[in-house]
Tab-separated table of N, CA, C and O in Angstrom:
chain	number	residue	atom	x	y	z
J	1	UNK	N	16.456	0.680	10.607
J	1	UNK	CA	15.455	-0.128	10.450
J	1	UNK	C	13.891	0.816	9.978
J	1	UNK	O	14.332	2.109	10.154
J	2	UNK	N	13.937	0.496	9.171
J	2	UNK	CA	12.341	1.248	8.176
J	2	UNK	C	11.213	1.664	9.867
J	2	UNK	O	10.768	0.869	10.576
J	3	UNK	N	10.534	2.818	9.453
J	3	UNK	CA	9.311	3.024	9.874
J	3	UNK	C	8.143	1.998	10.096
J	3	UNK	O	7.653	1.546	8.753
J	4	UNK	N	7.172	1.563	10.869
J	4	UNK	CA	6.588	0.377	11.090
J	4	UNK	C	5.428	1.602	11.656
J	4	UNK	O	5.680	2.013	13.137
J	5	UNK	N	4.332	1.346	11.617
J	5	UNK	CA	3.231	2.052	11.817
J	5	UNK	C	2.318	1.621	12.303
J	5	UNK	O	1.552	0.474	12.642
J	6	UNK	N	2.117	1.842	14.555
J	6	UNK	CA	1.131	1.867	15.140
J	6	UNK	C	-0.297	1.033	14.568
J	6	UNK	O	0.115	2.166	13.929
J	7	UNK	N	-1.025	-0.011	14.776
J	7	UNK	CA	-2.302	0.075	14.015
J	7	UNK	C	-3.201	0.636	13.053
J	7	UNK	O	-4.240	-0.058	12.133
J	8	UNK	N	-1.601	-0.574	11.899
J	8	UNK	CA	-2.055	-0.593	10.199
J	8	UNK	C	-1.961	-2.295	10.472
J	8	UNK	O	-1.496	-2.454	11.401
J	9	UNK	N	-2.342	-2.987	9.095
J	9	UNK	CA	-2.411	-3.574	8.857
J	9	UNK	C	-1.146	-4.211	7.330
J	9	UNK	O	-1.041	-3.107	6.707
J	10	UNK	N	-0.509	-5.156	7.876
J	10	UNK	CA	0.798	-4.982	6.732
J	10	UNK	C	0.515	-6.798	6.212
J	10	UNK	O	0.222	-7.938	6.843
J	11	UNK	N	1.220	-6.473	4.962
J	11	UNK	CA	1.324	-8.161	4.499
J	11	UNK	C	2.901	-8.320	3.894
J	11	UNK	O	3.986	-7.244	4.589
J	12	UNK	N	2.493	-9.399	3.698
J	12	UNK	CA	3.920	-10.141	3.589
J	12	UNK	C	4.926	-9.495	2.069
J	12	UNK	O	6.261	-9.700	1.965
J	13	UNK	N	4.114	-8.882	0.910
J	13	UNK	CA	4.539	-8.409	-0.284
J	13	UNK	C	4.814	-7.252	0.392
J	13	UNK	O	4.642	-6.017	-1.058
J	14	UNK	N	4.533	-6.601	1.339
J	14	UNK	CA	5.109	-4.826	1.599
J	14	UNK	C	3.833	-3.765	1.514
J	14	UNK	O	4.942	-3.023	0.827
J	15	UNK	N	2.546	-4.347	1.926
J	15	UNK	CA	1.777	-2.871	1.339
J	15	UNK	C	1.204	-3.082	2.433
J	15	UNK	O	1.201	-4.554	3.750
J	16	UNK	N	0.587	-1.953	3.640
J	16	UNK	CA	-0.618	-1.380	3.657
J	16	UNK	C	-1.811	-1.483	3.992
J	16	UNK	O	-1.755	-0.743	2.563
J	17	UNK	N	-1.681	-1.524	4.975
J	17	UNK	CA	-3.939	-0.835	5.188
J	17	UNK	C	-3.624	-0.086	5.854
J	17	UNK	O	-4.136	-0.727	7.621
J	18	UNK	N	-4.615	1.596	5.860
J	18	UNK	CA	-5.286	2.019	7.199
J	18	UNK	C	-6.667	1.678	6.587
J	18	UNK	O	-7.639	2.385	5.819
J	19	UNK	N	-7.230	1.209	7.626
J	19	UNK	CA	-8.602	1.342	8.027
J	19	UNK	C	-9.255	2.403	8.471
J	19	UNK	O	-9.086	2.646	9.927
J	20	UNK	N	-10.304	3.193	7.961
J	20	UNK	CA	-10.963	3.737	8.371
J	20	UNK	C	-12.778	3.614	7.922
J	20	UNK	O	-13.209	4.253	6.643
J	21	UNK	N	-13.252	3.449	9.440
J	21	UNK	CA	-14.408	2.720	8.431
J	21	UNK	C	-14.336	1.690	7.746
J	21	UNK	O	-14.040	0.586	7.441
J	22	UNK	N	-15.147	1.503	6.618
J	22	UNK	CA	-16.002	0.816	5.124
J	22	UNK	C	-14.717	0.488	5.123
J	22	UNK	O	-14.503	0.072	3.805
J	23	UNK	N	-13.281	1.650	4.818
J	23	UNK	CA	-12.525	1.842	3.720
J	23	UNK	C	-11.144	1.745	4.774
J	23	UNK	O	-11.232	1.682	5.182
J	24	UNK	N	-10.700	1.282	3.072
J	24	UNK	CA	-8.653	1.088	3.514
J	24	UNK	C	-8.375	1.905	2.871
J	24	UNK	O	-8.499	1.694	1.272
J	25	UNK	N	-7.263	2.297	2.912
J	25	UNK	CA	-5.952	2.813	3.026
J	25	UNK	C	-4.346	2.285	2.283
J	25	UNK	O	-4.286	1.734	2.880
J	26	UNK	N	-4.294	1.608	1.187
J	26	UNK	CA	-3.452	0.743	0.471
J	26	UNK	C	-2.162	1.865	-0.122
J	26	UNK	O	-2.245	2.240	-0.893
J	27	UNK	N	-1.129	1.399	0.492
J	27	UNK	CA	0.106	1.421	-0.096
J	27	UNK	C	1.521	1.021	0.529
J	27	UNK	O	1.248	-0.418	0.360
J	28	UNK	N	2.655	1.550	-0.222
J	28	UNK	CA	3.874	0.440	0.275
J	28	UNK	C	4.204	0.871	1.563
J	28	UNK	O	3.797	1.974	2.134
J	29	UNK	N	5.321	-0.314	1.859
J	29	UNK	CA	5.568	0.564	3.588
J	29	UNK	C	6.858	1.055	3.372
J	29	UNK	O	7.786	1.183	1.732
J	30	UNK	N	7.043	1.468	4.115
J	30	UNK	CA	8.964	2.151	4.247
J	30	UNK	C	9.874	1.372	3.805
J	30	UNK	O	10.591	1.625	3.183
J	31	UNK	N	9.932	-0.027	4.179
J	31	UNK	CA	10.333	-0.642	4.237
J	31	UNK	C	10.504	-1.137	2.506
J	31	UNK	O	11.526	-1.839	2.167
J	32	UNK	N	9.395	-0.954	1.893
J	32	UNK	CA	9.807	-1.409	0.605
J	32	UNK	C	9.835	0.202	-0.177
J	32	UNK	O	10.809	-0.799	-1.270
J	33	UNK	N	9.749	1.463	-0.297
J	33	UNK	CA	9.980	1.866	-0.677
J	33	UNK	C	11.578	2.042	-0.136
J	33	UNK	O	12.024	2.623	-1.846
J	34	UNK	N	12.492	1.577	0.728
J	34	UNK	CA	13.843	1.991	0.442
J	34	UNK	C	14.347	0.980	-0.129
J	34	UNK	O	15.336	1.246	-0.362
J	35	UNK	N	13.429	-0.373	-0.372
J	35	UNK	CA	13.791	-1.527	-1.122
J	35	UNK	C	14.653	-0.912	-2.428
J	35	UNK	O	15.219	-1.247	-3.205
J	36	UNK	N	13.036	-0.388	-2.912
J	36	UNK	CA	12.900	0.103	-3.842
J	36	UNK	C	13.665	1.002	-5.317
J	36	UNK	O	14.933	1.414	-6.214
J	37	UNK	N	14.666	1.724	-3.919
J	37	UNK	CA	15.259	3.124	-4.077
J	37	UNK	C	13.946	4.213	-5.113
J	37	UNK	O	13.426	4.139	-4.929
J	38	UNK	N	14.552	5.605	-5.789
J	38	UNK	CA	13.939	6.135	-5.800
J	38	UNK	C	12.431	5.973	-6.525
J	38	UNK	O	12.910	5.656	-7.900
J	39	UNK	N	11.079	6.038	-6.940
J	39	UNK	CA	10.070	6.356	-7.652
J	39	UNK	C	9.643	6.600	-8.793
J	39	UNK	O	9.593	7.942	-8.116
J	40	UNK	N	9.830	6.267	-9.660
J	40	UNK	CA	10.177	7.449	-10.697
J	40	UNK	C	8.056	6.919	-11.457
J	40	UNK	O	8.241	7.454	-12.419
J	41	UNK	N	7.552	5.901	-10.885
J	41	UNK	CA	6.027	5.711	-11.837
J	41	UNK	C	4.892	4.657	-10.957
J	41	UNK	O	6.056	3.372	-10.281
J	42	UNK	N	4.192	5.221	-10.717
J	42	UNK	CA	2.865	4.330	-10.130
J	42	UNK	C	2.168	3.278	-11.131
J	42	UNK	O	1.133	4.904	-11.789
J	43	UNK	N	1.702	2.839	-11.494
J	43	UNK	CA	0.429	2.545	-12.640
J	43	UNK	C	-0.155	1.564	-11.440
J	43	UNK	O	-0.030	0.754	-9.767
J	44	UNK	N	-1.608	3.011	-11.199
J	44	UNK	CA	-2.736	2.585	-10.396
J	44	UNK	C	-3.859	2.262	-11.141
J	44	UNK	O	-4.019	2.160	-11.956
J	45	UNK	N	-4.894	1.240	-10.447
J	45	UNK	CA	-5.936	0.717	-11.511
J	45	UNK	C	-7.000	1.932	-11.255
J	45	UNK	O	-6.753	3.327	-10.785
J	46	UNK	N	-8.185	1.833	-11.731
J	46	UNK	CA	-9.294	3.028	-12.327
J	46	UNK	C	-10.423	2.916	-11.247
J	46	UNK	O	-10.278	1.972	-10.107
J	47	UNK	N	-11.090	3.909	-10.842
J	47	UNK	CA	-12.072	4.144	-9.750
J	47	UNK	C	-12.980	3.445	-10.221
J	47	UNK	O	-13.569	2.799	-11.562
J	48	UNK	N	-13.809	2.470	-9.285
J	48	UNK	CA	-14.951	2.403	-9.794
J	48	UNK	C	-13.724	0.122	-9.862
J	48	UNK	O	-14.950	-0.607	-10.260
J	49	UNK	N	-12.831	-0.154	-10.553
J	49	UNK	CA	-11.893	-1.017	-10.540
J	49	UNK	C	-12.250	-2.190	-9.154
J	49	UNK	O	-12.172	-2.032	-7.904
J	50	UNK	N	-12.417	-3.331	-8.560
J	50	UNK	CA	-12.247	-4.812	-7.910
J	50	UNK	C	-10.857	-4.452	-8.156
J	50	UNK	O	-10.174	-4.509	-8.956
J	51	UNK	N	-10.285	-5.016	-6.693
J	51	UNK	CA	-8.828	-5.466	-6.400
J	51	UNK	C	-9.109	-7.062	-5.591
J	51	UNK	O	-10.345	-6.648	-4.794
J	52	UNK	N	-8.518	-7.625	-4.928
J	52	UNK	CA	-8.565	-9.419	-4.330
J	52	UNK	C	-7.451	-9.277	-3.924
J	52	UNK	O	-6.289	-8.791	-4.625
J	53	UNK	N	-8.050	-9.295	-2.393
J	53	UNK	CA	-6.956	-9.714	-1.556
J	53	UNK	C	-5.590	-10.780	-2.412
J	53	UNK	O	-6.268	-11.671	-3.005
J	54	UNK	N	-4.496	-10.439	-1.696
J	54	UNK	CA	-3.667	-11.603	-2.582
J	54	UNK	C	-3.408	-11.511	-4.444
J	54	UNK	O	-2.168	-12.211	-4.564
J	55	UNK	N	-3.867	-10.185	-4.883
J	55	UNK	CA	-3.324	-11.249	-6.300
J	55	UNK	C	-3.174	-8.549	-6.387
J	55	UNK	O	-3.915	-7.985	-6.364
J	56	UNK	N	-2.569	-8.693	-7.516
J	56	UNK	CA	-1.882	-7.631	-8.609
J	56	UNK	C	-3.152	-6.482	-8.485
J	56	UNK	O	-4.090	-7.027	-9.587
J	57	UNK	N	-2.571	-5.866	-8.298
J	57	UNK	CA	-3.927	-4.572	-8.867
J	57	UNK	C	-2.825	-2.763	-9.468
J	57	UNK	O	-3.207	-2.737	-9.785
J	58	UNK	N	-1.861	-2.985	-9.451
J	58	UNK	CA	-0.334	-2.439	-10.189
J	58	UNK	C	0.641	-2.307	-10.390
J	58	UNK	O	1.142	-3.451	-9.735
J	59	UNK	N	1.892	-1.673	-10.125
J	59	UNK	CA	2.757	-2.214	-10.143
J	59	UNK	C	3.421	-0.473	-9.281
J	59	UNK	O	2.858	0.767	-9.572
J	60	UNK	N	5.063	-0.762	-9.480
J	60	UNK	CA	5.503	0.466	-8.748
J	60	UNK	C	7.073	0.331	-8.949
J	60	UNK	O	7.232	-1.311	-8.790
J	61	UNK	N	7.096	1.531	-9.664
J	61	UNK	CA	8.497	1.643	-10.646
J	61	UNK	C	9.654	2.531	-9.982
J	61	UNK	O	8.778	3.327	-9.832
J	62	UNK	N	11.048	1.819	-9.835
J	62	UNK	CA	12.047	2.630	-9.352
J	62	UNK	C	13.259	2.917	-10.291
J	62	UNK	O	13.025	2.024	-11.330
J	63	UNK	N	14.005	3.382	-10.254
J	63	UNK	CA	15.363	3.430	-10.763
J	63	UNK	C	15.614	1.845	-11.141
J	63	UNK	O	16.947	1.893	-12.267
J	64	UNK	N	15.873	1.513	-9.761
J	64	UNK	CA	16.256	0.115	-9.591
J	64	UNK	C	15.067	-1.485	-10.321
J	64	UNK	O	16.008	-2.100	-10.279
J	65	UNK	N	13.996	-1.588	-10.138
J	65	UNK	CA	13.055	-2.492	-10.261
J	65	UNK	C	11.730	-1.627	-10.595
J	65	UNK	O	11.403	-1.132	-10.256
J	66	UNK	N	11.337	-3.105	-11.208
J	66	UNK	CA	9.496	-2.305	-10.565
J	66	UNK	C	8.915	-3.695	-9.546
J	66	UNK	O	9.679	-5.241	-9.745
J	67	UNK	N	8.021	-3.658	-9.188
J	67	UNK	CA	7.444	-4.044	-8.220
J	67	UNK	C	6.694	-4.184	-8.505
J	67	UNK	O	5.425	-3.227	-8.613
J	68	UNK	N	5.324	-5.597	-8.452
J	68	UNK	CA	3.949	-5.631	-8.259
J	68	UNK	C	3.511	-5.321	-6.838
J	68	UNK	O	4.166	-4.846	-6.338
J	69	UNK	N	2.252	-4.314	-7.167
J	69	UNK	CA	1.463	-4.483	-5.774
J	69	UNK	C	0.165	-5.564	-6.076
J	69	UNK	O	0.010	-5.989	-6.789
J	70	UNK	N	0.292	-6.127	-4.669
J	70	UNK	CA	-0.569	-7.316	-4.475
J	70	UNK	C	-1.349	-6.134	-3.286
J	70	UNK	O	-1.179	-5.999	-2.579
J	71	UNK	N	-2.616	-6.166	-3.466
J	71	UNK	CA	-3.651	-6.073	-2.872
J	71	UNK	C	-3.560	-7.527	-1.285
J	71	UNK	O	-4.003	-8.422	-1.234
J	72	UNK	N	-3.301	-6.095	-0.124
J	72	UNK	CA	-3.328	-6.814	1.155
J	72	UNK	C	-5.333	-7.207	1.452
J	72	UNK	O	-5.217	-7.981	2.322
J	73	UNK	N	-6.430	-7.239	0.323
J	73	UNK	CA	-7.686	-6.593	0.184
J	73	UNK	C	-8.344	-6.635	-0.414
J	73	UNK	O	-7.914	-6.656	-1.457
J	74	UNK	N	-9.129	-7.038	-0.517
J	74	UNK	CA	-10.610	-7.151	-1.538
J	74	UNK	C	-11.611	-5.694	-1.270
J	74	UNK	O	-12.072	-5.546	-0.280
J	75	UNK	N	-11.962	-5.301	-2.362
J	75	UNK	CA	-12.863	-4.640	-2.177
J	75	UNK	C	-12.890	-3.857	-3.946
J	75	UNK	O	-12.287	-3.684	-4.966
J	76	UNK	N	-13.472	-2.799	-3.860
J	76	UNK	CA	-13.594	-1.852	-4.508
J	76	UNK	C	-13.179	-0.467	-5.077
J	76	UNK	O	-13.195	0.386	-4.035
J	77	UNK	N	-12.159	0.089	-5.680
J	77	UNK	CA	-11.400	1.426	-5.492
J	77	UNK	C	-12.722	2.580	-5.420
J	77	UNK	O	-13.113	2.830	-6.290
J	78	UNK	N	-12.305	3.423	-4.797
J	78	UNK	CA	-13.110	4.456	-4.368
J	78	UNK	C	-12.740	6.176	-5.077
J	78	UNK	O	-12.565	6.957	-5.461
J	79	UNK	N	-11.575	5.633	-4.650
J	79	UNK	CA	-10.249	6.480	-5.021
J	79	UNK	C	-8.313	6.621	-5.628
J	79	UNK	O	-8.265	5.466	-4.655
J	80	UNK	N	-8.196	7.356	-6.023
J	80	UNK	CA	-6.720	6.787	-6.824
J	80	UNK	C	-5.771	8.437	-6.111
J	80	UNK	O	-6.284	8.492	-6.296
J	81	UNK	N	-4.351	7.720	-5.147
J	81	UNK	CA	-3.861	8.484	-5.550
J	81	UNK	C	-3.076	9.509	-6.725
J	81	UNK	O	-2.083	9.527	-6.975
J	82	UNK	N	-4.603	10.119	-7.109
J	82	UNK	CA	-3.869	11.171	-8.330
J	82	UNK	C	-2.368	11.600	-8.046
J	82	UNK	O	-1.679	12.247	-9.568
J	83	UNK	N	-2.238	12.989	-6.490
J	83	UNK	CA	-0.247	13.043	-6.918
J	83	UNK	C	0.594	12.501	-6.887
J	83	UNK	O	1.494	12.928	-7.750
J	84	UNK	N	0.511	10.687	-7.074
J	84	UNK	CA	1.745	9.839	-7.509
J	84	UNK	C	1.732	10.398	-8.464
J	84	UNK	O	2.927	9.549	-9.806
J	85	UNK	N	0.485	10.427	-9.655
J	85	UNK	CA	0.464	10.768	-11.516
J	85	UNK	C	2.061	11.399	-11.825
J	85	UNK	O	3.147	11.245	-13.415
J	86	UNK	N	2.349	12.679	-11.088
J	86	UNK	CA	2.935	13.991	-11.331
J	86	UNK	C	4.261	13.698	-10.358
J	86	UNK	O	5.465	13.950	-11.115
J	87	UNK	N	4.311	13.720	-9.223
J	87	UNK	CA	5.051	13.157	-8.570
J	87	UNK	C	4.648	11.771	-7.419
J	87	UNK	O	4.523	11.466	-6.414
J	88	UNK	N	5.962	10.938	-8.042
J	88	UNK	CA	5.530	9.554	-7.554
J	88	UNK	C	6.777	9.197	-6.390
J	88	UNK	O	6.683	8.296	-5.444
J	89	UNK	N	8.088	10.254	-6.128
J	89	UNK	CA	8.653	9.790	-5.400
J	89	UNK	C	8.423	10.236	-3.816
J	89	UNK	O	9.142	10.002	-2.753
J	90	UNK	N	6.932	11.336	-4.044
J	90	UNK	CA	6.470	11.059	-3.071
J	90	UNK	C	6.101	9.655	-1.815
J	90	UNK	O	6.277	10.080	-0.674
J	91	UNK	N	6.551	8.745	-2.600
J	91	UNK	CA	6.192	7.737	-1.829
J	91	UNK	C	8.154	7.145	-0.873
J	91	UNK	O	7.797	7.201	0.054
J	92	UNK	N	8.444	8.286	-1.978
J	92	UNK	CA	10.108	7.828	-0.934
J	92	UNK	C	9.932	9.437	0.240
J	92	UNK	O	10.286	8.813	0.981
J	93	UNK	N	8.972	10.232	0.186
J	93	UNK	CA	9.557	10.828	1.215
J	93	UNK	C	8.635	10.411	2.428
J	93	UNK	O	9.018	11.059	3.759
J	94	UNK	N	7.435	10.300	2.301
J	94	UNK	CA	6.527	8.935	3.267
J	94	UNK	C	5.452	8.557	2.993
J	94	UNK	O	4.620	8.711	2.036
J	95	UNK	N	5.756	6.610	2.967
J	95	UNK	CA	5.135	6.303	2.126
J	95	UNK	C	4.485	5.939	2.812
J	95	UNK	O	2.867	5.348	2.100
J	96	UNK	N	3.922	6.046	3.783
J	96	UNK	CA	2.050	5.763	5.029
J	96	UNK	C	1.112	6.670	4.540
J	96	UNK	O	0.106	6.828	4.616
J	97	UNK	N	1.887	7.962	4.375
J	97	UNK	CA	0.861	9.638	3.899
J	97	UNK	C	0.924	8.880	2.955
J	97	UNK	O	-0.465	10.011	2.507
J	98	UNK	N	1.632	9.100	1.658
J	98	UNK	CA	1.677	8.519	0.505
J	98	UNK	C	0.795	7.939	-0.493
J	98	UNK	O	1.502	6.619	-1.114
J	99	UNK	N	-1.322	6.697	0.515
J	99	UNK	CA	-1.076	5.528	0.169
J	99	UNK	C	-1.363	5.893	-1.081
J	99	UNK	O	-1.366	6.953	-1.983
J	100	UNK	N	-1.448	4.589	-2.303
J	100	UNK	CA	-1.929	4.368	-3.006
J	100	UNK	C	-2.943	4.403	-4.130
J	100	UNK	O	-3.863	5.156	-5.230
J	101	UNK	N	-3.981	3.529	-3.645
J	101	UNK	CA	-5.650	3.501	-3.491
J	101	UNK	C	-5.974	3.399	-2.539
J	101	UNK	O	-5.988	2.718	-0.888
J	102	UNK	N	-7.815	4.123	-2.347
J	102	UNK	CA	-8.211	3.872	-1.171
J	102	UNK	C	-9.710	2.806	-1.670
J	102	UNK	O	-9.838	3.345	-3.022
J	103	UNK	N	-9.954	1.754	-0.440
J	103	UNK	CA	-11.363	0.729	-0.841
J	103	UNK	C	-11.981	0.793	-0.700
J	103	UNK	O	-12.121	0.723	0.506
J	104	UNK	N	-13.582	0.655	-0.960
J	104	UNK	CA	-13.998	0.181	0.116
J	104	UNK	C	-14.090	-1.382	0.160
J	104	UNK	O	-14.107	-1.772	-0.542
J	105	UNK	N	-13.777	-1.688	0.781
J	105	UNK	CA	-13.574	-2.851	1.777
J	105	UNK	C	-14.836	-3.360	1.777
J	105	UNK	O	-15.740	-3.455	2.427
J	106	UNK	N	-14.612	-4.856	1.009
J	106	UNK	CA	-15.938	-5.885	1.442
J	106	UNK	C	-15.981	-6.769	1.632
J	106	UNK	O	-16.805	-7.501	2.236
J	107	UNK	N	-15.050	-7.642	2.502
J	107	UNK	CA	-14.102	-8.072	3.312
J	107	UNK	C	-13.462	-8.053	4.610
J	107	UNK	O	-12.451	-8.635	4.560
J	108	UNK	N	-14.316	-7.095	5.585
J	108	UNK	CA	-13.432	-6.563	6.967
J	108	UNK	C	-12.472	-8.545	7.486
J	108	UNK	O	-11.376	-7.958	7.733
J	109	UNK	N	-12.835	-9.134	6.528
J	109	UNK	CA	-12.231	-10.559	7.532
J	109	UNK	C	-10.972	-10.842	6.757
J	109	UNK	O	-9.736	-11.418	7.034
J	110	UNK	N	-10.548	-9.887	5.759
J	110	UNK	CA	-9.441	-10.011	4.927
J	110	UNK	C	-8.209	-9.425	6.145
J	110	UNK	O	-7.355	-10.539	5.321
J	111	UNK	N	-8.022	-8.718	6.660
J	111	UNK	CA	-7.459	-7.924	7.515
J	111	UNK	C	-7.374	-9.040	9.061
J	111	UNK	O	-6.166	-9.163	9.408
J	112	UNK	N	-7.990	-10.467	8.888
J	112	UNK	CA	-7.482	-11.463	9.629
J	112	UNK	C	-5.879	-11.996	9.226
J	112	UNK	O	-5.488	-12.351	10.484
J	113	UNK	N	-5.773	-11.878	7.761
J	113	UNK	CA	-5.430	-12.397	7.346
J	113	UNK	C	-3.199	-12.130	7.136
J	113	UNK	O	-2.561	-12.034	7.502
J	114	UNK	N	-3.327	-10.633	7.952
J	114	UNK	CA	-2.199	-9.299	7.879
J	114	UNK	C	-1.731	-9.700	9.461
J	114	UNK	O	-2.089	-10.015	10.203
J	115	UNK	N	-0.135	-8.915	9.149
J	115	UNK	CA	0.338	-8.590	10.254
J	115	UNK	C	0.416	-7.228	10.885
J	115	UNK	O	-0.249	-6.486	10.221
J	116	UNK	N	-0.004	-6.781	12.428
J	116	UNK	CA	0.257	-5.650	13.132
J	116	UNK	C	1.052	-5.659	12.893
J	116	UNK	O	2.522	-5.933	12.503
J	117	UNK	N	1.699	-4.893	13.086
J	117	UNK	CA	3.281	-3.434	13.122
J	117	UNK	C	4.448	-4.662	13.949
J	117	UNK	O	5.652	-4.531	13.803
J	118	UNK	N	3.949	-4.997	15.538
J	118	UNK	CA	5.222	-5.777	15.806
J	118	UNK	C	4.985	-6.770	15.152
J	118	UNK	O	6.375	-7.438	14.268
J	119	UNK	N	4.557	-7.812	14.378
J	119	UNK	CA	4.317	-9.301	12.929
J	119	UNK	C	5.546	-8.616	11.968
J	119	UNK	O	6.096	-9.249	11.886
J	120	UNK	N	5.237	-6.992	11.674
J	120	UNK	CA	5.634	-7.046	10.525
J	120	UNK	C	6.913	-6.206	10.845
J	120	UNK	O	7.636	-6.959	9.876
J	121	UNK	N	6.960	-5.836	12.013
J	121	UNK	CA	9.014	-5.871	12.157
J	121	UNK	C	9.466	-6.574	12.300
J	121	UNK	O	10.887	-6.743	11.863
J	122	UNK	N	9.300	-7.909	13.033
J	122	UNK	CA	9.484	-9.060	13.400
J	122	UNK	C	10.083	-9.626	11.412
J	122	UNK	O	11.359	-10.234	11.329
J	123	UNK	N	9.248	-10.130	10.655
J	123	UNK	CA	8.763	-10.152	9.928
J	123	UNK	C	10.247	-9.800	8.842
J	123	UNK	O	11.193	-10.189	8.277
J	124	UNK	N	10.078	-8.522	8.937
J	124	UNK	CA	11.397	-7.847	7.990
J	124	UNK	C	12.994	-7.933	8.846
J	124	UNK	O	13.508	-7.933	7.975
J	125	UNK	N	12.599	-7.824	10.001
J	125	UNK	CA	14.491	-8.254	10.357
J	125	UNK	C	14.670	-9.665	10.405
J	125	UNK	O	16.194	-9.547	10.409
J	126	UNK	N	14.096	-10.401	9.479
J	126	UNK	CA	14.481	-11.896	9.256
J	126	UNK	C	15.110	-11.703	8.176
J	126	UNK	O	15.574	-11.095	6.888
């Protein structure tokens, strides 16, 4: 079973959001990195780009497949995880520690459309 962390928000496309104040750290879940296999490249937006809930903001490529990244929330990118440029495999080592982008949330109501840990575990078990 993939690792799921309490207190995060999860999307059906297997992204997570860790909320800290007005900011959300977005990455892919342990389930997603497991399904992808060895991550070899992460395509990320630029700082100051806008992301929209339900829309693509980048991609993760593995030796097996490429997968679009779908933003679980709307906001403005304030930071990208530059460590992933040189070491995309960090996502495989710990998907939750190695978030992809940090956004300033424009609408916390977006979080209401996401799953909590228990609901996400049930979703993945289907």
